[in-house]
PDB file of C-alpha atoms in Angstrom:
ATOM      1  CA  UNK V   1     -18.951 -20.287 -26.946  1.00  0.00           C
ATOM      2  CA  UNK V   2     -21.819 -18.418 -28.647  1.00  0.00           C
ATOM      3  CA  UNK V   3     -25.075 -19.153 -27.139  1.00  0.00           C
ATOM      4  CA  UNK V   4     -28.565 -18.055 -26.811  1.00  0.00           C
ATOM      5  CA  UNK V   5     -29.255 -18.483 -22.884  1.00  0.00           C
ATOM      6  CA  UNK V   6     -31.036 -15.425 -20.774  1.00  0.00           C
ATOM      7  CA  UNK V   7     -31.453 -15.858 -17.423  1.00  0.00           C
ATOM      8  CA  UNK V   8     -33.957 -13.817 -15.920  1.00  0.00           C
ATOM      9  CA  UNK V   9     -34.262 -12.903 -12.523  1.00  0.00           C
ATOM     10  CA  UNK V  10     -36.482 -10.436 -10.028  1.00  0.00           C
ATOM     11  CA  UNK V  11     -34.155  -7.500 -10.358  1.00  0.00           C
ATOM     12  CA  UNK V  12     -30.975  -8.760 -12.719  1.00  0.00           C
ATOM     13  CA  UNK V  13     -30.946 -11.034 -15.850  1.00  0.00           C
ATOM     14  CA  UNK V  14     -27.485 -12.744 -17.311  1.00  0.00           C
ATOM     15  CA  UNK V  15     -27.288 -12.567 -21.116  1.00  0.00           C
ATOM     16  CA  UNK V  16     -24.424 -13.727 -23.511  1.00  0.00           C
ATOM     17  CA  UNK V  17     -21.310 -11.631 -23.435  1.00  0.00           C
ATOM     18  CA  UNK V  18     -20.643 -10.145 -26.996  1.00  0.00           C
ATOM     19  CA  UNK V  19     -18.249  -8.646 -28.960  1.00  0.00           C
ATOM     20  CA  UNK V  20     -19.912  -4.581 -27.612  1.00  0.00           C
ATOM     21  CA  UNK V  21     -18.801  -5.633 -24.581  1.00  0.00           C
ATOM     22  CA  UNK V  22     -14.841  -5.992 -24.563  1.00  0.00           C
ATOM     23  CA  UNK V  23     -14.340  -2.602 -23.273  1.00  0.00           C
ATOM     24  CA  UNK V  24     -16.854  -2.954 -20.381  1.00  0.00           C
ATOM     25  CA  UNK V  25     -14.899  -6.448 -19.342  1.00  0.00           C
ATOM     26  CA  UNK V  26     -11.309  -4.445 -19.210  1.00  0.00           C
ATOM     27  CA  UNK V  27     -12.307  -1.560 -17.763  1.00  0.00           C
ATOM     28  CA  UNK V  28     -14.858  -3.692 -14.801  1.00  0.00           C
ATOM     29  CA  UNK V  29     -11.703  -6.273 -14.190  1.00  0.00           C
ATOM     30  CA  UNK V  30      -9.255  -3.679 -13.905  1.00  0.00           C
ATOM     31  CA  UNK V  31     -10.916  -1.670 -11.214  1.00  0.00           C
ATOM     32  CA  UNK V  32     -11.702  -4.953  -9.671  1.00  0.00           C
ATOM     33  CA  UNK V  33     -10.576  -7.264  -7.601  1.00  0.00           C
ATOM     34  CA  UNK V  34      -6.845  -8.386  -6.742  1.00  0.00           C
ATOM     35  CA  UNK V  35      -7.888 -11.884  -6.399  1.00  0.00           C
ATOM     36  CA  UNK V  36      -8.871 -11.842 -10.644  1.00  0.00           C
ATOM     37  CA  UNK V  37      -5.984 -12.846 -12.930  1.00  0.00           C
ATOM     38  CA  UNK V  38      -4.616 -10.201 -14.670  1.00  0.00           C
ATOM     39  CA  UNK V  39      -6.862  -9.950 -18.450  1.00  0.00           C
ATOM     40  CA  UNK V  40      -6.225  -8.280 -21.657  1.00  0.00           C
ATOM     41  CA  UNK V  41      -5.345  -4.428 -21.359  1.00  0.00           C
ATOM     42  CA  UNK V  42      -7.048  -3.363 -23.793  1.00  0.00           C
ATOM     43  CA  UNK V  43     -10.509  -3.226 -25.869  1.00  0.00           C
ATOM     44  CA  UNK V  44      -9.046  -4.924 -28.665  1.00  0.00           C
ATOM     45  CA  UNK V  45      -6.860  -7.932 -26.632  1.00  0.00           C
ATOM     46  CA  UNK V  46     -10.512  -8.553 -25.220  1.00  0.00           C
ATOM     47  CA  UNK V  47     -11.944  -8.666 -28.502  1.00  0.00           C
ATOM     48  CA  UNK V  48      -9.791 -11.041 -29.171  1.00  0.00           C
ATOM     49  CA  UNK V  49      -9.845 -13.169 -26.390  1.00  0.00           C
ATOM     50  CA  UNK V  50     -13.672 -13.348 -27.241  1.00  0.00           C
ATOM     51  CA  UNK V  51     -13.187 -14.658 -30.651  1.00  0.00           C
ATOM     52  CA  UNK V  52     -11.353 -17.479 -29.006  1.00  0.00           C
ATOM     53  CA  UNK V  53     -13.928 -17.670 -26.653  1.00  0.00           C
ATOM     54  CA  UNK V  54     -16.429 -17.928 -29.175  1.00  0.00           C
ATOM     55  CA  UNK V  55     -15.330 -21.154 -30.520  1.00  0.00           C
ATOM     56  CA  UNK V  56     -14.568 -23.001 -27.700  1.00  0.00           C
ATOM     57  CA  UNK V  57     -17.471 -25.498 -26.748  1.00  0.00           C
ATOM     58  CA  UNK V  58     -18.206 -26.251 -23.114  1.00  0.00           C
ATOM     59  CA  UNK V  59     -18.075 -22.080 -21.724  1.00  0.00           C
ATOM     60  CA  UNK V  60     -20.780 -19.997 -21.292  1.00  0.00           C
ATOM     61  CA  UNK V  61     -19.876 -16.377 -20.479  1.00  0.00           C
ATOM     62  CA  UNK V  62     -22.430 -13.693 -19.817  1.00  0.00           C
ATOM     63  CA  UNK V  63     -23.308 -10.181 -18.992  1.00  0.00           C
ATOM     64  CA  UNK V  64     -24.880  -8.969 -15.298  1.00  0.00           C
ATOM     65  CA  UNK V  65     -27.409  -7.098 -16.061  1.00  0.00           C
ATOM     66  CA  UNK V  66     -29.907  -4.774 -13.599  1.00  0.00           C
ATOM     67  CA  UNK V  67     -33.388  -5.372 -15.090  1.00  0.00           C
ATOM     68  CA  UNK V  68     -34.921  -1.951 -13.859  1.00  0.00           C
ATOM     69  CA  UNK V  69     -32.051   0.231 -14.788  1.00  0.00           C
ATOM     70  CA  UNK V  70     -31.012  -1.767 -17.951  1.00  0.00           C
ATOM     71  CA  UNK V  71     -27.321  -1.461 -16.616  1.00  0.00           C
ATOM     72  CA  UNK V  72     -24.214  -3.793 -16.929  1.00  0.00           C
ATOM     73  CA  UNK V  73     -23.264  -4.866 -13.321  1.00  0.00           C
ATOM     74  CA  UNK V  74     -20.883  -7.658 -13.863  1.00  0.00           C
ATOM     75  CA  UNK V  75     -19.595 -10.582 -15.346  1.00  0.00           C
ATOM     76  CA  UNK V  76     -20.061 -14.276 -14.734  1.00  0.00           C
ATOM     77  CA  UNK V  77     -19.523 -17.719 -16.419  1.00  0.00           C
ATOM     78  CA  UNK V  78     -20.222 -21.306 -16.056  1.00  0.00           C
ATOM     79  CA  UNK V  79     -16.944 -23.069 -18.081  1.00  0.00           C
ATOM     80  CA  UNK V  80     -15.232 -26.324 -18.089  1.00  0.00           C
ATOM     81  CA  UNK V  81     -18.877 -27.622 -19.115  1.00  0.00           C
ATOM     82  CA  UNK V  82     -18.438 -31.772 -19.239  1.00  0.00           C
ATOM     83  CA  UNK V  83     -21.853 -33.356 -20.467  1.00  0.00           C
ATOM     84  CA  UNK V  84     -20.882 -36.281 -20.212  1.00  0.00           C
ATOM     85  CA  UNK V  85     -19.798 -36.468 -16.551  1.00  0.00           C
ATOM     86  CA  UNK V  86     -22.800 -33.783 -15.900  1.00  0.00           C
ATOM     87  CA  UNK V  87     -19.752 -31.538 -14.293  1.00  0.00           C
ATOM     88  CA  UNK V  88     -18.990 -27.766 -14.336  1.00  0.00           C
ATOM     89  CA  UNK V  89     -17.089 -24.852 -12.786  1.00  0.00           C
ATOM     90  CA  UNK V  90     -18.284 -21.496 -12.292  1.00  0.00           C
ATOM     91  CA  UNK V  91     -16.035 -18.228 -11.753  1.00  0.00           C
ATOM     92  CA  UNK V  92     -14.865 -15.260 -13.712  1.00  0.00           C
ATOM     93  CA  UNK V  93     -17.332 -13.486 -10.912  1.00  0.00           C
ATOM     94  CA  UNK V  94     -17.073  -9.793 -10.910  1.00  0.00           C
ATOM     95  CA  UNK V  95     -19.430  -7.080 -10.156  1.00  0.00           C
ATOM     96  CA  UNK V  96     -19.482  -3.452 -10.317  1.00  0.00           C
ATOM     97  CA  UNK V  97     -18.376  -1.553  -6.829  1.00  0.00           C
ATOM     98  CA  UNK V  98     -21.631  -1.390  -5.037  1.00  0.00           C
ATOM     99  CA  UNK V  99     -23.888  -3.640  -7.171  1.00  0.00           C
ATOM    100  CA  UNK V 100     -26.800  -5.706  -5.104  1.00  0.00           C
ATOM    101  CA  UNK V 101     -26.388  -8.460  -7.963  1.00  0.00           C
ATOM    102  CA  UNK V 102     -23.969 -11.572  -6.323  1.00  0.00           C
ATOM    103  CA  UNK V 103     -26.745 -13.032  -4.415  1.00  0.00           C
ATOM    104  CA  UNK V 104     -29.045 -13.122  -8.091  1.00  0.00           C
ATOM    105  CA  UNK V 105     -26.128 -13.702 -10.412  1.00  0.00           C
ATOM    106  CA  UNK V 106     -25.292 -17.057  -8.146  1.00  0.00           C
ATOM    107  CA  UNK V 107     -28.714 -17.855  -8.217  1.00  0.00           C
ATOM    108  CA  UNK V 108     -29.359 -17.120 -12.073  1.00  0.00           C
ATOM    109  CA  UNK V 109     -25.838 -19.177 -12.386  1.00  0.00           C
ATOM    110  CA  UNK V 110     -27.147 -22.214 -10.747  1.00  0.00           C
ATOM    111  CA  UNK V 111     -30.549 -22.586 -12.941  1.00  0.00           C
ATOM    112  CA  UNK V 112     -28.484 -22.705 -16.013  1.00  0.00           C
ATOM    113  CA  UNK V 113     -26.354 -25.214 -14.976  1.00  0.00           C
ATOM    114  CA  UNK V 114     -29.016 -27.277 -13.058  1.00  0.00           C
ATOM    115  CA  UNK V 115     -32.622 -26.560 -14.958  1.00  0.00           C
ATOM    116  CA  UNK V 116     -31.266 -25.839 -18.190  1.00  0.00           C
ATOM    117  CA  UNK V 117     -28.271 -27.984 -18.926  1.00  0.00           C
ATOM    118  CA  UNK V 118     -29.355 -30.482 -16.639  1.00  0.00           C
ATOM    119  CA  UNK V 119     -25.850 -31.343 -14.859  1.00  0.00           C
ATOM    120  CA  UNK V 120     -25.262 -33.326 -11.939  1.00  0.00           C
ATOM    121  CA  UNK V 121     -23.007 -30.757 -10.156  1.00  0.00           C
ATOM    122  CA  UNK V 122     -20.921 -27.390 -10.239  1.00  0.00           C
ATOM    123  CA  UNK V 123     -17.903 -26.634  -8.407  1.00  0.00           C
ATOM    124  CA  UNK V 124     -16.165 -23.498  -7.810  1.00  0.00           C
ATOM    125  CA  UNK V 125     -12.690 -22.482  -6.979  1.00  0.00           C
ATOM    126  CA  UNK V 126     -11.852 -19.761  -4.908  1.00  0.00           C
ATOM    127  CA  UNK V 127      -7.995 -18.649  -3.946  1.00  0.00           C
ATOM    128  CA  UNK V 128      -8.335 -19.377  -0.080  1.00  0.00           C
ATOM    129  CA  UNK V 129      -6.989 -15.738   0.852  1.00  0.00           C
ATOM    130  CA  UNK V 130     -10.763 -14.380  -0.939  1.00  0.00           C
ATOM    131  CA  UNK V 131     -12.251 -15.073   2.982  1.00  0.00           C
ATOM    132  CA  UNK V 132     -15.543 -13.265   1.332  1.00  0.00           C
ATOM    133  CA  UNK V 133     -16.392 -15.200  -1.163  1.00  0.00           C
ATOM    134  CA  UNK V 134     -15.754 -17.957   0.668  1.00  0.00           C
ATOM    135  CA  UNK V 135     -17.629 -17.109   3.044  1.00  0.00           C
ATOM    136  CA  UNK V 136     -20.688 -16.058   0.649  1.00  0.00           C
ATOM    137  CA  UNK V 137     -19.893 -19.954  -0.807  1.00  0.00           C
ATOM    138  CA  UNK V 138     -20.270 -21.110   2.966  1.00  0.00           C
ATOM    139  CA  UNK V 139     -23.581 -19.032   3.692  1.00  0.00           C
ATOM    140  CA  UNK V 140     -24.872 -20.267   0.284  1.00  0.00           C
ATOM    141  CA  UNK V 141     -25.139 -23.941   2.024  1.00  0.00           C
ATOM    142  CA  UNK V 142     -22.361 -25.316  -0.410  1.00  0.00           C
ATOM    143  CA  UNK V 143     -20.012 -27.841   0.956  1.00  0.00           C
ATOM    144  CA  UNK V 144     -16.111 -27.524   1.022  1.00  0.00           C
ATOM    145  CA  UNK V 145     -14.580 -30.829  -0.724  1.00  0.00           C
ATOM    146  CA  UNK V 146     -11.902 -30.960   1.542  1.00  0.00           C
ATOM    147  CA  UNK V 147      -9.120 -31.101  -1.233  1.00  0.00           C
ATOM    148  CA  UNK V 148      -6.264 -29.801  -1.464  1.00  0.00           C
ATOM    149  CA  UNK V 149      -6.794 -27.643  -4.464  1.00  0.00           C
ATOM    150  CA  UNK V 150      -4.171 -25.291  -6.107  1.00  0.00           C
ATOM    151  CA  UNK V 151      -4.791 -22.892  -9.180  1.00  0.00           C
ATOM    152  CA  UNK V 152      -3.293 -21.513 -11.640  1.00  0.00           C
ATOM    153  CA  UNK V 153      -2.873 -17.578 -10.670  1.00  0.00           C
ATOM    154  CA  UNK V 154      -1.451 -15.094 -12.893  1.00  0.00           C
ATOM    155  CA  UNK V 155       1.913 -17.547 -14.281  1.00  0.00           C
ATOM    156  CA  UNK V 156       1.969 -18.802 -10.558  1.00  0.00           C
ATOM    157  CA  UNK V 157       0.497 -21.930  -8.212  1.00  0.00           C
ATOM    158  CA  UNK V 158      -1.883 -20.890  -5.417  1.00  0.00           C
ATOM    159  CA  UNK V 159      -4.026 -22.699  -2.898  1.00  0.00           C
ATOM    160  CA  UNK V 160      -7.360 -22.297  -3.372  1.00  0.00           C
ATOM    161  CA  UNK V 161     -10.951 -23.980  -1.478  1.00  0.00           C
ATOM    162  CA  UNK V 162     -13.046 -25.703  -3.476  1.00  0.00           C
ATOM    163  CA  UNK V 163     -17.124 -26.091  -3.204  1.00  0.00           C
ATOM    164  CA  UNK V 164     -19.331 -27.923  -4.570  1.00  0.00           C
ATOM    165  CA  UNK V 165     -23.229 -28.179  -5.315  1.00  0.00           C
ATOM    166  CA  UNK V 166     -24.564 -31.605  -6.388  1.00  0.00           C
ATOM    167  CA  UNK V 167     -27.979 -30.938  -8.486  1.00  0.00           C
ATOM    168  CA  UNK V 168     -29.688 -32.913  -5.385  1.00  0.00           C
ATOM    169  CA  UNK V 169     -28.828 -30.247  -3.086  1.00  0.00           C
ATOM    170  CA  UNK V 170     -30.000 -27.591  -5.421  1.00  0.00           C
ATOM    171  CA  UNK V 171     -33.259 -27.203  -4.686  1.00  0.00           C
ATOM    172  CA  UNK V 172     -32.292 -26.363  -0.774  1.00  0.00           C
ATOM    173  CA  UNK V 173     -29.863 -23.826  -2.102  1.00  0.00           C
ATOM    174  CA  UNK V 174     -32.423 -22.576  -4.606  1.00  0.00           C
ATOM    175  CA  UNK V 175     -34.767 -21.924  -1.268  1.00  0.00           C
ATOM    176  CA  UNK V 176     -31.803 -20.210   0.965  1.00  0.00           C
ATOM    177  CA  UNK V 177     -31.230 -17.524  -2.064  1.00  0.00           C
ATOM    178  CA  UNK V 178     -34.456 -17.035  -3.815  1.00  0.00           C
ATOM    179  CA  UNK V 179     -36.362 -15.135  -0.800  1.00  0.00           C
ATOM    180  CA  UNK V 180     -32.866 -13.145  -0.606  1.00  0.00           C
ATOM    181  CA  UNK V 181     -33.123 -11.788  -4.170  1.00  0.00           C
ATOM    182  CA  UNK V 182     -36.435 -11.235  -3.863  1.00  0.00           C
ATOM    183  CA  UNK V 183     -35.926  -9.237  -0.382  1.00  0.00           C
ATOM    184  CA  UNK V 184     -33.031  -7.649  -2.738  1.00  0.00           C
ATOM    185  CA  UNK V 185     -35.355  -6.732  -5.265  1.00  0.00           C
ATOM    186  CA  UNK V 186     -38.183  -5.305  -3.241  1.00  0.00           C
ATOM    187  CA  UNK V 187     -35.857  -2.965  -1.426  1.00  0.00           C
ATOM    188  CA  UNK V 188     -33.994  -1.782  -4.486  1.00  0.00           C
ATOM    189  CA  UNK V 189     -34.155   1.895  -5.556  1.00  0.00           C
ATOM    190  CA  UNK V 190     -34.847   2.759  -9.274  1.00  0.00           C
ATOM    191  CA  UNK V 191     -33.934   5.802  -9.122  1.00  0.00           C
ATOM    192  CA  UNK V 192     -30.367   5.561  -7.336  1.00  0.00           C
ATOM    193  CA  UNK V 193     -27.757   5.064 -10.052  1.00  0.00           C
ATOM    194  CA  UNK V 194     -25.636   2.112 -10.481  1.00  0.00           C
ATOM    195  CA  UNK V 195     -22.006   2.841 -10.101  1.00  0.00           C
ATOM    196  CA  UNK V 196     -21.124   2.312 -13.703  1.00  0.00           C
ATOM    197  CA  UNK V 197     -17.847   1.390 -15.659  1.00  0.00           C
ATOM    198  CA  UNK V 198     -16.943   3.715 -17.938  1.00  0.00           C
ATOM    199  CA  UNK V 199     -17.283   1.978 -21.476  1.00  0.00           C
TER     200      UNK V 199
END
């Protein structure tokens, strides 16, 4: 959906994804990695993927951003967005090979959902051969559910692990991650280039 949230953070920011960025989005998924459904193949299928995006209520995509270098690190969205249950998911995670950003992007993904839209808890879904993100999920403080949880993965079923963050357990998360961006951003050089994705 269009929207007008910016996230910012000690060394990245999150900002809407728009239509200038369809050929960043092909380009970063398809030199990322294997455990991303296969997208549109092109500039233009991701154009137009992003004019359905744009009306569909309840999905807020958005652009990784380094604040120092003014770069495009990755991609991340909080979707599935039910106000009236107060429930989320959050995915379509991917950053650019080398990029300090999850650790911020997580955290920057979490305010939105929990100090600006004011839900009662996010889950996300992770296919359960991804052992890093899971793991990242694990050292985050976020609970496994415990269900069995299959997804839908490129036409196919696959088992997946599910976590979850209730808003009441937010603030100990928001502690655990907040010193590590800041560490992050402290220890960050300006003047080492991003690996970019060629636009």
């Amino acid at each position: 959906m269009r929207h007008n949230f910016h996230l910012t953070g000690h060394a990245f920011r999150l900002r809407p994804v728009d239509e200038q960025d369809a050929a960043f989005i092909v380009a970063l998924r398809q030199n990322a990695s294997r455990f991303l459904n296969t997208g549109p193949a092109s500039a233009a299928e991701q154009l137009a993927w992003l004019t359905r995006y744009f009306d569909r209520q309840g999905d807020f995509y958005f652009v990784v951003e380094a604040i120092r270098r003014n770069t495009r690190e990755g991609l991340i969205g909080l979707y599935d967005v039910d106000f009236r249950n107060g429930t989320a998911q959050w995915g379509r995670w991917v950053l650019n090979p080398g990029s300090s950003g999850a650790i911020e992007s997580a955290l920057l993904v979490y305010r939105l959902a929990f100090d600006a839209l004011a839900l009662g808890q996010v889950k996300c879904r992770t296919l359960a051969d991804n052992f890093s993100v899971i793991a990242f999920h694990d050292s985050c403080g976020l609970q496994r559910t415990g269900a069995p949880v299959m997804i839908e993965f490129d036409g196919r079923e696959r088992p997946a692990i599910e976590h979850a963050l209730p808003c009441a357990e937010w603030p100990q998360v928001m502690q655990r991650l907040d010193p590590l961006a800041r560490r992050i951003a402290s220890s960050m050089d300006d003047h080492r280039p991003s690996a970019r994705i060629p636009t």
